[in-house]
XYZ file of C-alpha atoms in Angstrom:
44
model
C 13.890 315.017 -101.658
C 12.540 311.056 -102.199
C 11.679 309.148 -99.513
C 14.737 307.133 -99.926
C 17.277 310.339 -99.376
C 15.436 310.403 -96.193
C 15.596 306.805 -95.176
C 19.622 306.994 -96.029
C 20.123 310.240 -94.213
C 18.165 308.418 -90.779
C 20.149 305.342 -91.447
C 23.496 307.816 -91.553
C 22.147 309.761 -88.617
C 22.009 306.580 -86.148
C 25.118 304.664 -87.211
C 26.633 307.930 -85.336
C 27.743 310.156 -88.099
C 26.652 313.275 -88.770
C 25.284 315.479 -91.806
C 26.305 318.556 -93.381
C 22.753 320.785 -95.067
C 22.548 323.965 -96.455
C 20.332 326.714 -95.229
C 19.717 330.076 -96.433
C 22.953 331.696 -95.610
C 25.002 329.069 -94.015
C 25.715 325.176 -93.732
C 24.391 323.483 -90.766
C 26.168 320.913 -88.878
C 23.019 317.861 -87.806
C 23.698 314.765 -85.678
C 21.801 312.550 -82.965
C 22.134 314.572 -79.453
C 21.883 311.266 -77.967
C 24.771 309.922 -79.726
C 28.423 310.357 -77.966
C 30.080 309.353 -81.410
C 28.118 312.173 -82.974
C 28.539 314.654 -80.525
C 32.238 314.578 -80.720
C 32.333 314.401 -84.292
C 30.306 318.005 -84.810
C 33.132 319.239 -82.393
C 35.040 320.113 -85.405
């Protein structure tokens, strides 16, 4: 991962939306905790 996938992924992460990662056996839902918009956007 560059340095600039993770400067886009913060800059995604704070404007409230959230990100969808792999991990070994499932995908992971990630947001900002402190974000309402996020939170109710992982609701899914």
């Amino acid at each position: 991962m560059l340095s600039t996938d993770i400067t886009e992924i913060k800059n995604h992460l704070e404007s409230g939306n959230i990100i969808i990662y792999p991990t070994e056996t499932v995908y992971g839902i990630g947001c900002d905790p402190s974000n309402d918009k996020a939170l109710k956007l992982s609701w899914i």
